[in-house]
Amino acid sequence: MAIHKKEEFTQKEQDLAAFAKALSHPARIAILKVLAQRNECICGEIVDVLPLAQSTVSQHLKELKLAGLIDGTVDGPKSCYCINWKAFQKFNAEFNTLFTNLKLKNEKSCC
Amino acid sequence: MAIHKKEEFTQKEQDLAAFAKALSHPARIAILKVLAQRNECICGEIVDVLPLAQSTVSQHLKELKLAGLIDGTVDGPKSCYCINWKAFQKFNAEFNTLFTNLKLKNEKSCC
DNA sequence: GGCCATTATCGTATTTTTACGATTAATTTT
DNA sequence: AAAATTAATCGTAAAAATACGATAATGGCC
């Protein structure tokens, strides 16, 4: 890959791509589902549910956090994760806008 | 990575992840925008617009096609690409369902 | 204080992704 | 028929993602 070319696209394209990337692994989608199923912060039970090693889950959590989709507070031996609804909402809206804008121009396929 | 673990998740999680993956690069989002801006099939002008080599663009197109988001017919020296609106619609709907389902359970963050 | 449980981080291996140049393939044009 | 145009494919290199075990870190419990 030598040189990264991602920076040459618009910020919006990059942001949306980063959001999509955060959701581009089934484990991370599964994690979000688990997080959503609770009213409280999840403290570790994610590892039990997923077919992945503890360190791997931790890595996925880190990526979700980096993408801004979840918040996490470290509380000593236990960590507390939950969905960042605000960010999620924002991305969902932007996603729908992309879809809508795409559709606005053309409704018919020609191939 | 030794062993792929993706298969151990539900089909729906895998499908959504695959869709997200297709959109996880700004170049592919940019390509979709270009495709949507035309009423006809695009025959090559994509390379001129993007800051990428012809072979790289071709690769991105291949991935979008593989994900089912675009259709393409090879017509000798010229190729003809356009968005597969049906598939797009389907994925958009599933995406919104995911969001809605997540939100259904919990509206408040706790971290 | 020492031990336990829990989670992050580190080191590492493997795979996948991204990117490009060169080549090939298929028409169109000359 | 030869040359030109266009786009896919191949080969390859470098980077990023995925996964795990081992280790470190942090706070609670005895």
PDB file of C-alpha atoms (C1' of nucleotides) in Angstrom:
ATOM      1  CA  MET A   1       0.000   0.000   0.000  1.00  0.00           C
ATOM      2  CA  ALA A   2       3.057   2.200   0.241  1.00  0.00           C
ATOM      3  CA  ILE A   3       1.115   5.430   0.580  1.00  0.00           C
ATOM      4  CA  HIS A   4      -2.246   5.956   2.222  1.00  0.00           C
ATOM      5  CA  LYS A   5      -4.660   7.494  -0.172  1.00  0.00           C
ATOM      6  CA  LYS A   6      -7.585   7.783   2.163  1.00  0.00           C
ATOM      7  CA  GLU A   7      -6.783  11.370   3.043  1.00  0.00           C
ATOM      8  CA  GLU A   8      -7.438  12.465  -0.488  1.00  0.00           C
ATOM      9  CA  PHE A   9     -11.158  11.963  -0.161  1.00  0.00           C
ATOM     10  CA  THR A  10     -13.598  14.346   1.489  1.00  0.00           C
ATOM     11  CA  GLN A  11     -13.913  14.390   5.251  1.00  0.00           C
ATOM     12  CA  LYS A  12     -17.481  13.193   5.028  1.00  0.00           C
ATOM     13  CA  GLU A  13     -16.489  10.237   2.923  1.00  0.00           C
ATOM     14  CA  GLN A  14     -13.745   9.398   5.352  1.00  0.00           C
ATOM     15  CA  ASP A  15     -16.033   9.700   8.364  1.00  0.00           C
ATOM     16  CA  LEU A  16     -18.693   7.516   6.862  1.00  0.00           C
ATOM     17  CA  ALA A  17     -16.105   4.974   5.806  1.00  0.00           C
ATOM     18  CA  ALA A  18     -14.674   4.912   9.321  1.00  0.00           C
ATOM     19  CA  PHE A  19     -18.143   4.339  10.742  1.00  0.00           C
ATOM     20  CA  ALA A  20     -18.800   1.550   8.284  1.00  0.00           C
ATOM     21  CA  LYS A  21     -15.467   0.032   9.107  1.00  0.00           C
ATOM     22  CA  ALA A  22     -16.362  -0.087  12.777  1.00  0.00           C
ATOM     23  CA  LEU A  23     -19.389  -2.176  11.825  1.00  0.00           C
ATOM     24  CA  SER A  24     -17.554  -4.283   9.284  1.00  0.00           C
ATOM     25  CA  HIS A  25     -16.978  -7.234  11.556  1.00  0.00           C
ATOM     26  CA  PRO A  26     -19.750  -9.503  12.853  1.00  0.00           C
ATOM     27  CA  ALA A  27     -18.147  -9.592  16.279  1.00  0.00           C
ATOM     28  CA  ARG A  28     -18.545  -5.859  16.643  1.00  0.00           C
ATOM     29  CA  ILE A  29     -22.167  -5.981  15.559  1.00  0.00           C
ATOM     30  CA  ALA A  30     -22.727  -8.753  18.064  1.00  0.00           C
ATOM     31  CA  ILE A  31     -21.065  -6.682  20.768  1.00  0.00           C
ATOM     32  CA  LEU A  32     -23.355  -3.750  20.051  1.00  0.00           C
ATOM     33  CA  LYS A  33     -26.365  -6.038  20.317  1.00  0.00           C
ATOM     34  CA  VAL A  34     -25.227  -7.318  23.689  1.00  0.00           C
ATOM     35  CA  LEU A  35     -24.606  -3.801  24.912  1.00  0.00           C
ATOM     36  CA  ALA A  36     -28.038  -2.711  23.772  1.00  0.00           C
ATOM     37  CA  GLN A  37     -29.787  -5.567  25.522  1.00  0.00           C
ATOM     38  CA  ARG A  38     -28.863  -4.228  28.925  1.00  0.00           C
ATOM     39  CA  ASN A  39     -29.955  -1.191  30.738  1.00  0.00           C
ATOM     40  CA  GLU A  40     -26.756  -0.982  32.648  1.00  0.00           C
ATOM     41  CA  CYS A  41     -23.197  -1.004  31.609  1.00  0.00           C
ATOM     42  CA  ILE A  42     -21.817  -4.327  30.688  1.00  0.00           C
ATOM     43  CA  CYS A  43     -18.946  -5.498  32.726  1.00  0.00           C
ATOM     44  CA  GLY A  44     -17.322  -8.398  31.066  1.00  0.00           C
ATOM     45  CA  GLU A  45     -20.158 -10.681  30.092  1.00  0.00           C
ATOM     46  CA  ILE A  46     -19.413  -9.948  26.487  1.00  0.00           C
ATOM     47  CA  VAL A  47     -16.518 -12.364  26.480  1.00  0.00           C
ATOM     48  CA  ASP A  48     -18.770 -15.190  27.664  1.00  0.00           C
ATOM     49  CA  VAL A  49     -21.220 -14.633  24.834  1.00  0.00           C
ATOM     50  CA  LEU A  50     -18.783 -14.317  21.961  1.00  0.00           C
ATOM     51  CA  PRO A  51     -16.741 -17.148  20.471  1.00  0.00           C
ATOM     52  CA  LEU A  52     -13.550 -15.166  20.854  1.00  0.00           C
ATOM     53  CA  ALA A  53     -10.688 -14.921  23.286  1.00  0.00           C
ATOM     54  CA  GLN A  54     -10.767 -12.245  25.952  1.00  0.00           C
ATOM     55  CA  SER A  55      -7.945 -10.289  24.405  1.00  0.00           C
ATOM     56  CA  THR A  56      -9.628 -10.310  21.021  1.00  0.00           C
ATOM     57  CA  VAL A  57     -12.885  -9.002  22.432  1.00  0.00           C
ATOM     58  CA  SER A  58     -10.960  -6.298  24.226  1.00  0.00           C
ATOM     59  CA  GLN A  59      -9.442  -5.325  20.915  1.00  0.00           C
ATOM     60  CA  HIS A  60     -12.830  -5.087  19.212  1.00  0.00           C
ATOM     61  CA  LEU A  61     -14.127  -2.991  22.082  1.00  0.00           C
ATOM     62  CA  LYS A  62     -11.183  -0.683  21.666  1.00  0.00           C
ATOM     63  CA  GLU A  63     -12.007  -0.189  18.007  1.00  0.00           C
ATOM     64  CA  LEU A  64     -15.638   0.532  18.704  1.00  0.00           C
ATOM     65  CA  LYS A  65     -14.541   3.034  21.307  1.00  0.00           C
ATOM     66  CA  LEU A  66     -12.076   4.602  18.900  1.00  0.00           C
ATOM     67  CA  ALA A  67     -14.840   4.975  16.364  1.00  0.00           C
ATOM     68  CA  GLY A  68     -16.888   6.718  19.029  1.00  0.00           C
ATOM     69  CA  LEU A  69     -19.714   4.212  18.950  1.00  0.00           C
ATOM     70  CA  ILE A  70     -19.325   3.152  22.545  1.00  0.00           C
ATOM     71  CA  ASP A  71     -18.201   4.734  25.770  1.00  0.00           C
ATOM     72  CA  GLY A  72     -16.172   2.926  28.334  1.00  0.00           C
ATOM     73  CA  THR A  73     -15.014   3.738  31.797  1.00  0.00           C
ATOM     74  CA  VAL A  74     -12.306   1.701  33.388  1.00  0.00           C
ATOM     75  CA  ASP A  75     -13.129   0.967  36.973  1.00  0.00           C
ATOM     76  CA  GLY A  76     -10.232  -0.997  38.207  1.00  0.00           C
ATOM     77  CA  PRO A  77     -10.658  -4.671  37.477  1.00  0.00           C
ATOM     78  CA  LYS A  78     -14.045  -4.153  35.880  1.00  0.00           C
ATOM     79  CA  SER A  79     -14.787  -2.104  32.837  1.00  0.00           C
ATOM     80  CA  CYS A  80     -18.038  -0.498  31.961  1.00  0.00           C
ATOM     81  CA  TYR A  81     -19.140  -0.232  28.364  1.00  0.00           C
ATOM     82  CA  CYS A  82     -22.226   1.140  26.791  1.00  0.00           C
ATOM     83  CA  ILE A  83     -23.386   2.506  23.482  1.00  0.00           C
ATOM     84  CA  ASN A  84     -22.848   6.156  22.691  1.00  0.00           C
ATOM     85  CA  TRP A  85     -26.330   6.817  21.399  1.00  0.00           C
ATOM     86  CA  LYS A  86     -25.595  10.341  20.369  1.00  0.00           C
ATOM     87  CA  ALA A  87     -22.782   9.336  18.059  1.00  0.00           C
ATOM     88  CA  PHE A  88     -24.777   6.392  16.839  1.00  0.00           C
ATOM     89  CA  GLN A  89     -27.740   8.543  16.000  1.00  0.00           C
ATOM     90  CA  LYS A  90     -25.526  10.966  14.157  1.00  0.00           C
ATOM     91  CA  PHE A  91     -23.955   8.283  12.041  1.00  0.00           C
ATOM     92  CA  ASN A  92     -27.253   6.620  11.356  1.00  0.00           C
ATOM     93  CA  ALA A  93     -28.633   9.922  10.143  1.00  0.00           C
ATOM     94  CA  GLU A  94     -25.632  10.554   7.934  1.00  0.00           C
ATOM     95  CA  PHE A  95     -25.951   7.106   6.530  1.00  0.00           C
ATOM     96  CA  ASN A  96     -29.556   7.623   5.672  1.00  0.00           C
ATOM     97  CA  THR A  97     -28.657  10.917   4.091  1.00  0.00           C
ATOM     98  CA  LEU A  98     -26.134   9.178   1.890  1.00  0.00           C
ATOM     99  CA  PHE A  99     -28.732   6.647   0.827  1.00  0.00           C
ATOM    100  CA  THR A 100     -31.306   9.313   0.185  1.00  0.00           C
ATOM    101  CA  ASN A 101     -28.910  11.465  -1.779  1.00  0.00           C
ATOM    102  CA  LEU A 102     -27.860   8.541  -3.901  1.00  0.00           C
ATOM    103  CA  LYS A 103     -31.434   7.634  -4.593  1.00  0.00           C
ATOM    104  CA  LEU A 104     -32.438  11.222  -5.352  1.00  0.00           C
ATOM    105  CA  LYS A 105     -30.406  11.207  -8.492  1.00  0.00           C
ATOM    106  CA  ASN A 106     -31.458   7.950  -9.911  1.00  0.00           C
ATOM    107  CA  GLU A 107     -34.034   5.354  -9.157  1.00  0.00           C
ATOM    108  CA  LYS A 108     -33.513   3.078 -12.073  1.00  0.00           C
ATOM    109  CA  SER A 109     -30.696   0.728 -12.766  1.00  0.00           C
ATOM    110  CA  CYS A 110     -29.616   0.443 -16.319  1.00  0.00           C
ATOM    111  CA  CYS A 111     -27.423  -2.651 -16.358  1.00  0.00           C
TER     112      CYS A 111
ATOM    113  CA  MET B   1      -5.323 -14.898  12.457  1.00  0.00           C
ATOM    114  CA  ALA B   2      -4.835 -18.621  12.044  1.00  0.00           C
ATOM    115  CA  ILE B   3      -8.536 -19.467  11.978  1.00  0.00           C
ATOM    116  CA  HIS B   4     -11.410 -17.380  10.669  1.00  0.00           C
ATOM    117  CA  LYS B   5     -13.979 -16.873  13.337  1.00  0.00           C
ATOM    118  CA  LYS B   6     -16.474 -14.928  11.317  1.00  0.00           C
ATOM    119  CA  GLU B   7     -18.535 -17.986  10.516  1.00  0.00           C
ATOM    120  CA  GLU B   8     -19.413 -18.434  14.141  1.00  0.00           C
ATOM    121  CA  PHE B   9     -21.693 -15.444  14.136  1.00  0.00           C
ATOM    122  CA  THR B  10     -25.255 -15.341  12.839  1.00  0.00           C
ATOM    123  CA  GLN B  11     -25.872 -15.011   9.122  1.00  0.00           C
ATOM    124  CA  LYS B  12     -27.506 -11.660   9.633  1.00  0.00           C
ATOM    125  CA  GLU B  13     -24.525 -10.348  11.522  1.00  0.00           C
ATOM    126  CA  GLN B  14     -22.243 -11.596   8.785  1.00  0.00           C
ATOM    127  CA  ASP B  15     -24.356 -10.084   6.021  1.00  0.00           C
ATOM    128  CA  LEU B  16     -24.535  -6.715   7.684  1.00  0.00           C
ATOM    129  CA  ALA B  17     -20.825  -6.776   8.392  1.00  0.00           C
ATOM    130  CA  ALA B  18     -20.129  -7.605   4.754  1.00  0.00           C
ATOM    131  CA  PHE B  19     -22.290  -4.711   3.653  1.00  0.00           C
ATOM    132  CA  ALA B  20     -20.539  -2.359   6.048  1.00  0.00           C
ATOM    133  CA  LYS B  21     -17.222  -3.612   4.811  1.00  0.00           C
ATOM    134  CA  ALA B  22     -18.141  -2.734   1.251  1.00  0.00           C
ATOM    135  CA  LEU B  23     -18.677   0.836   2.412  1.00  0.00           C
ATOM    136  CA  SER B  24     -15.656   0.933   4.687  1.00  0.00           C
ATOM    137  CA  HIS B  25     -13.382   2.719   2.263  1.00  0.00           C
ATOM    138  CA  PRO B  26     -13.858   6.332   1.162  1.00  0.00           C
ATOM    139  CA  ALA B  27     -12.988   5.417  -2.408  1.00  0.00           C
ATOM    140  CA  ARG B  28     -15.947   3.060  -2.588  1.00  0.00           C
ATOM    141  CA  ILE B  29     -18.305   5.654  -1.161  1.00  0.00           C
ATOM    142  CA  ALA B  30     -16.974   8.126  -3.692  1.00  0.00           C
ATOM    143  CA  ILE B  31     -17.530   5.601  -6.471  1.00  0.00           C
ATOM    144  CA  LEU B  32     -21.137   5.107  -5.424  1.00  0.00           C
ATOM    145  CA  LYS B  33     -21.664   8.860  -5.474  1.00  0.00           C
ATOM    146  CA  VAL B  34     -20.281   9.117  -8.987  1.00  0.00           C
ATOM    147  CA  LEU B  35     -22.446   6.233 -10.144  1.00  0.00           C
ATOM    148  CA  ALA B  36     -25.518   7.840  -8.637  1.00  0.00           C
ATOM    149  CA  GLN B  37     -24.893  11.168 -10.315  1.00  0.00           C
ATOM    150  CA  ARG B  38     -25.540   9.723 -13.737  1.00  0.00           C
ATOM    151  CA  ASN B  39     -28.633   8.412 -15.296  1.00  0.00           C
ATOM    152  CA  GLU B  40     -26.688   6.114 -17.514  1.00  0.00           C
ATOM    153  CA  CYS B  41     -24.075   3.590 -16.834  1.00  0.00           C
ATOM    154  CA  ILE B  42     -20.680   4.955 -16.141  1.00  0.00           C
ATOM    155  CA  CYS B  43     -18.053   3.824 -18.542  1.00  0.00           C
ATOM    156  CA  GLY B  44     -14.698   4.587 -17.088  1.00  0.00           C
ATOM    157  CA  GLU B  45     -14.931   8.176 -16.005  1.00  0.00           C
ATOM    158  CA  ILE B  46     -14.585   7.005 -12.438  1.00  0.00           C
ATOM    159  CA  VAL B  47     -10.848   6.690 -12.791  1.00  0.00           C
ATOM    160  CA  ASP B  48     -10.566  10.326 -13.853  1.00  0.00           C
ATOM    161  CA  VAL B  49     -12.405  11.533 -10.789  1.00  0.00           C
ATOM    162  CA  LEU B  50     -10.643   9.459  -8.154  1.00  0.00           C
ATOM    163  CA  PRO B  51      -7.070   9.945  -6.983  1.00  0.00           C
ATOM    164  CA  LEU B  52      -6.269   6.309  -7.625  1.00  0.00           C
ATOM    165  CA  ALA B  53      -4.691   4.209 -10.311  1.00  0.00           C
ATOM    166  CA  GLN B  54      -6.890   2.488 -12.863  1.00  0.00           C
ATOM    167  CA  SER B  55      -6.145  -0.963 -11.514  1.00  0.00           C
ATOM    168  CA  THR B  56      -6.971   0.103  -7.974  1.00  0.00           C
ATOM    169  CA  VAL B  57     -10.308   1.550  -9.021  1.00  0.00           C
ATOM    170  CA  SER B  58     -11.044  -1.636 -10.882  1.00  0.00           C
ATOM    171  CA  GLN B  59     -10.360  -3.544  -7.700  1.00  0.00           C
ATOM    172  CA  HIS B  60     -12.737  -1.393  -5.674  1.00  0.00           C
ATOM    173  CA  LEU B  61     -15.397  -1.846  -8.329  1.00  0.00           C
ATOM    174  CA  LYS B  62     -14.903  -5.566  -8.094  1.00  0.00           C
ATOM    175  CA  GLU B  63     -15.481  -5.497  -4.367  1.00  0.00           C
ATOM    176  CA  LEU B  64     -18.619  -3.417  -4.681  1.00  0.00           C
ATOM    177  CA  LYS B  65     -19.852  -5.855  -7.289  1.00  0.00           C
ATOM    178  CA  LEU B  66     -19.005  -8.809  -5.090  1.00  0.00           C
ATOM    179  CA  ALA B  67     -20.958  -7.231  -2.266  1.00  0.00           C
ATOM    180  CA  GLY B  68     -23.886  -6.917  -4.661  1.00  0.00           C
ATOM    181  CA  LEU B  69     -24.090  -3.146  -4.411  1.00  0.00           C
ATOM    182  CA  ILE B  70     -23.401  -2.517  -8.061  1.00  0.00           C
ATOM    183  CA  ASP B  71     -24.010  -4.262 -11.337  1.00  0.00           C
ATOM    184  CA  GLY B  72     -21.565  -4.294 -14.160  1.00  0.00           C
ATOM    185  CA  THR B  73     -21.626  -5.488 -17.703  1.00  0.00           C
ATOM    186  CA  VAL B  74     -18.472  -5.845 -19.673  1.00  0.00           C
ATOM    187  CA  ASP B  75     -18.936  -4.537 -23.167  1.00  0.00           C
ATOM    188  CA  GLY B  76     -15.671  -5.132 -24.875  1.00  0.00           C
ATOM    189  CA  PRO B  77     -13.230  -2.366 -24.155  1.00  0.00           C
ATOM    190  CA  LYS B  78     -15.768  -0.408 -22.175  1.00  0.00           C
ATOM    191  CA  SER B  79     -17.453  -1.455 -18.975  1.00  0.00           C
ATOM    192  CA  CYS B  80     -20.786  -0.343 -17.720  1.00  0.00           C
ATOM    193  CA  TYR B  81     -21.439   0.055 -14.016  1.00  0.00           C
ATOM    194  CA  CYS B  82     -24.445   1.155 -12.082  1.00  0.00           C
ATOM    195  CA  ILE B  83     -25.897   0.848  -8.626  1.00  0.00           C
ATOM    196  CA  ASN B  84     -28.013  -2.158  -7.744  1.00  0.00           C
ATOM    197  CA  TRP B  85     -30.808  -0.233  -6.080  1.00  0.00           C
ATOM    198  CA  LYS B  86     -32.668  -3.295  -4.981  1.00  0.00           C
ATOM    199  CA  ALA B  87     -29.741  -4.648  -2.984  1.00  0.00           C
ATOM    200  CA  PHE B  88     -28.971  -1.206  -1.710  1.00  0.00           C
ATOM    201  CA  GLN B  89     -32.474  -0.700  -0.492  1.00  0.00           C
ATOM    202  CA  LYS B  90     -32.453  -4.051   1.219  1.00  0.00           C
ATOM    203  CA  PHE B  91     -29.255  -3.337   3.085  1.00  0.00           C
ATOM    204  CA  ASN B  92     -30.358   0.144   4.017  1.00  0.00           C
ATOM    205  CA  ALA B  93     -33.514  -1.302   5.489  1.00  0.00           C
ATOM    206  CA  GLU B  94     -31.631  -3.942   7.422  1.00  0.00           C
ATOM    207  CA  PHE B  95     -29.300  -1.314   8.706  1.00  0.00           C
ATOM    208  CA  ASN B  96     -32.136   0.802   9.946  1.00  0.00           C
ATOM    209  CA  THR B  97     -33.648  -2.247  11.563  1.00  0.00           C
ATOM    210  CA  LEU B  98     -30.440  -2.845  13.443  1.00  0.00           C
ATOM    211  CA  PHE B  99     -30.403   0.722  14.658  1.00  0.00           C
ATOM    212  CA  THR B 100     -34.035   0.608  15.649  1.00  0.00           C
ATOM    213  CA  ASN B 101     -33.641  -2.673  17.452  1.00  0.00           C
ATOM    214  CA  LEU B 102     -30.659  -1.417  19.340  1.00  0.00           C
ATOM    215  CA  LYS B 103     -32.482   1.716  20.357  1.00  0.00           C
ATOM    216  CA  LEU B 104     -35.613  -0.166  21.354  1.00  0.00           C
ATOM    217  CA  LYS B 105     -33.859  -1.709  24.272  1.00  0.00           C
ATOM    218  CA  ASN B 106     -32.174   1.304  25.662  1.00  0.00           C
ATOM    219  CA  GLU B 107     -32.238   4.988  25.039  1.00  0.00           C
ATOM    220  CA  LYS B 108     -30.003   6.158  27.801  1.00  0.00           C
ATOM    221  CA  SER B 109     -26.299   5.838  28.127  1.00  0.00           C
ATOM    222  CA  CYS B 110     -24.950   5.139  31.534  1.00  0.00           C
ATOM    223  CA  CYS B 111     -21.252   5.825  31.200  1.00  0.00           C
TER     224      CYS B 111
ATOM    225  C1'  DG C   1       0.064  -7.121  52.817  1.00  0.00           C
ATOM    226  C1'  DG C   2      -0.996 -11.124  49.730  1.00  0.00           C
ATOM    227  C1'  DC C   3      -4.236 -13.277  46.688  1.00  0.00           C
ATOM    228  C1'  DC C   4      -8.023 -13.266  43.324  1.00  0.00           C
ATOM    229  C1'  DA C   5     -10.767 -11.745  39.570  1.00  0.00           C
ATOM    230  C1'  DT C   6     -11.065  -8.933  35.633  1.00  0.00           C
ATOM    231  C1'  DT C   7      -9.525  -6.473  31.758  1.00  0.00           C
ATOM    232  C1'  DA C   8      -6.018  -3.975  29.003  1.00  0.00           C
ATOM    233  C1'  DT C   9      -1.797  -4.333  26.668  1.00  0.00           C
ATOM    234  C1'  DC C  10       2.170  -6.545  24.417  1.00  0.00           C
ATOM    235  C1'  DG C  11       4.241  -9.594  21.261  1.00  0.00           C
ATOM    236  C1'  DT C  12       3.462 -12.282  17.475  1.00  0.00           C
ATOM    237  C1'  DA C  13       1.587 -14.903  13.517  1.00  0.00           C
ATOM    238  C1'  DT C  14      -1.504 -15.093   9.780  1.00  0.00           C
ATOM    239  C1'  DT C  15      -4.658 -13.180   6.675  1.00  0.00           C
ATOM    240  C1'  DT C  16      -6.751  -9.541   4.307  1.00  0.00           C
ATOM    241  C1'  DT C  17      -6.736  -5.050   2.298  1.00  0.00           C
ATOM    242  C1'  DT C  18      -4.881  -1.492  -0.371  1.00  0.00           C
ATOM    243  C1'  DA C  19      -2.180   0.099  -4.003  1.00  0.00           C
ATOM    244  C1'  DC C  20       0.471   0.132  -8.126  1.00  0.00           C
ATOM    245  C1'  DG C  21       2.794  -1.151 -12.513  1.00  0.00           C
ATOM    246  C1'  DA C  22       2.797  -4.366 -16.158  1.00  0.00           C
ATOM    247  C1'  DT C  23       0.375  -7.306 -18.886  1.00  0.00           C
ATOM    248  C1'  DT C  24      -3.553  -9.191 -21.170  1.00  0.00           C
ATOM    249  C1'  DA C  25      -7.978  -9.091 -23.488  1.00  0.00           C
ATOM    250  C1'  DA C  26     -11.390  -7.059 -26.336  1.00  0.00           C
ATOM    251  C1'  DT C  27     -13.217  -3.802 -29.274  1.00  0.00           C
ATOM    252  C1'  DT C  28     -12.927   0.517 -32.185  1.00  0.00           C
ATOM    253  C1'  DT C  29     -10.647   3.289 -35.080  1.00  0.00           C
ATOM    254  C1'  DT C  30      -7.528   4.216 -38.649  1.00  0.00           C
TER     255       DT C  30
ATOM    256  C1'  DA D   1      -4.628  -5.735 -40.544  1.00  0.00           C
ATOM    257  C1'  DA D   2      -2.342  -2.542 -37.356  1.00  0.00           C
ATOM    258  C1'  DA D   3      -2.800   0.809 -33.851  1.00  0.00           C
ATOM    259  C1'  DA D   4      -5.273   2.768 -30.233  1.00  0.00           C
ATOM    260  C1'  DT D   5      -8.417   2.704 -26.385  1.00  0.00           C
ATOM    261  C1'  DT D   6     -10.322   0.801 -22.369  1.00  0.00           C
ATOM    262  C1'  DA D   7     -10.691  -2.046 -18.534  1.00  0.00           C
ATOM    263  C1'  DA D   8      -9.722  -6.507 -16.156  1.00  0.00           C
ATOM    264  C1'  DT D   9      -6.257  -9.406 -14.257  1.00  0.00           C
ATOM    265  C1'  DC D  10      -1.686 -10.736 -12.485  1.00  0.00           C
ATOM    266  C1'  DG D  11       2.195 -10.169  -9.654  1.00  0.00           C
ATOM    267  C1'  DT D  12       3.865  -7.946  -5.921  1.00  0.00           C
ATOM    268  C1'  DA D  13       4.756  -5.029  -1.889  1.00  0.00           C
ATOM    269  C1'  DA D  14       3.408  -2.788   2.130  1.00  0.00           C
ATOM    270  C1'  DA D  15       0.148  -1.917   5.588  1.00  0.00           C
ATOM    271  C1'  DA D  16      -3.815  -2.970   8.427  1.00  0.00           C
ATOM    272  C1'  DA D  17      -6.925  -6.253  10.593  1.00  0.00           C
ATOM    273  C1'  DT D  18      -7.754 -10.357  13.139  1.00  0.00           C
ATOM    274  C1'  DA D  19      -6.696 -13.579  16.565  1.00  0.00           C
ATOM    275  C1'  DC D  20      -4.425 -15.604  20.401  1.00  0.00           C
ATOM    276  C1'  DG D  21      -1.458 -16.502  24.507  1.00  0.00           C
ATOM    277  C1'  DA D  22       1.192 -14.361  27.903  1.00  0.00           C
ATOM    278  C1'  DT D  23       1.841 -10.648  30.740  1.00  0.00           C
ATOM    279  C1'  DA D  24       0.788  -6.511  33.227  1.00  0.00           C
ATOM    280  C1'  DA D  25      -2.292  -3.603  35.765  1.00  0.00           C
ATOM    281  C1'  DT D  26      -5.980  -2.423  38.864  1.00  0.00           C
ATOM    282  C1'  DG D  27      -8.902  -2.699  42.434  1.00  0.00           C
ATOM    283  C1'  DG D  28     -11.539  -5.850  45.757  1.00  0.00           C
ATOM    284  C1'  DC D  29     -11.347  -9.426  49.325  1.00  0.00           C
ATOM    285  C1'  DC D  30      -9.208 -12.389  52.977  1.00  0.00           C
TER     286       DC D  30
END
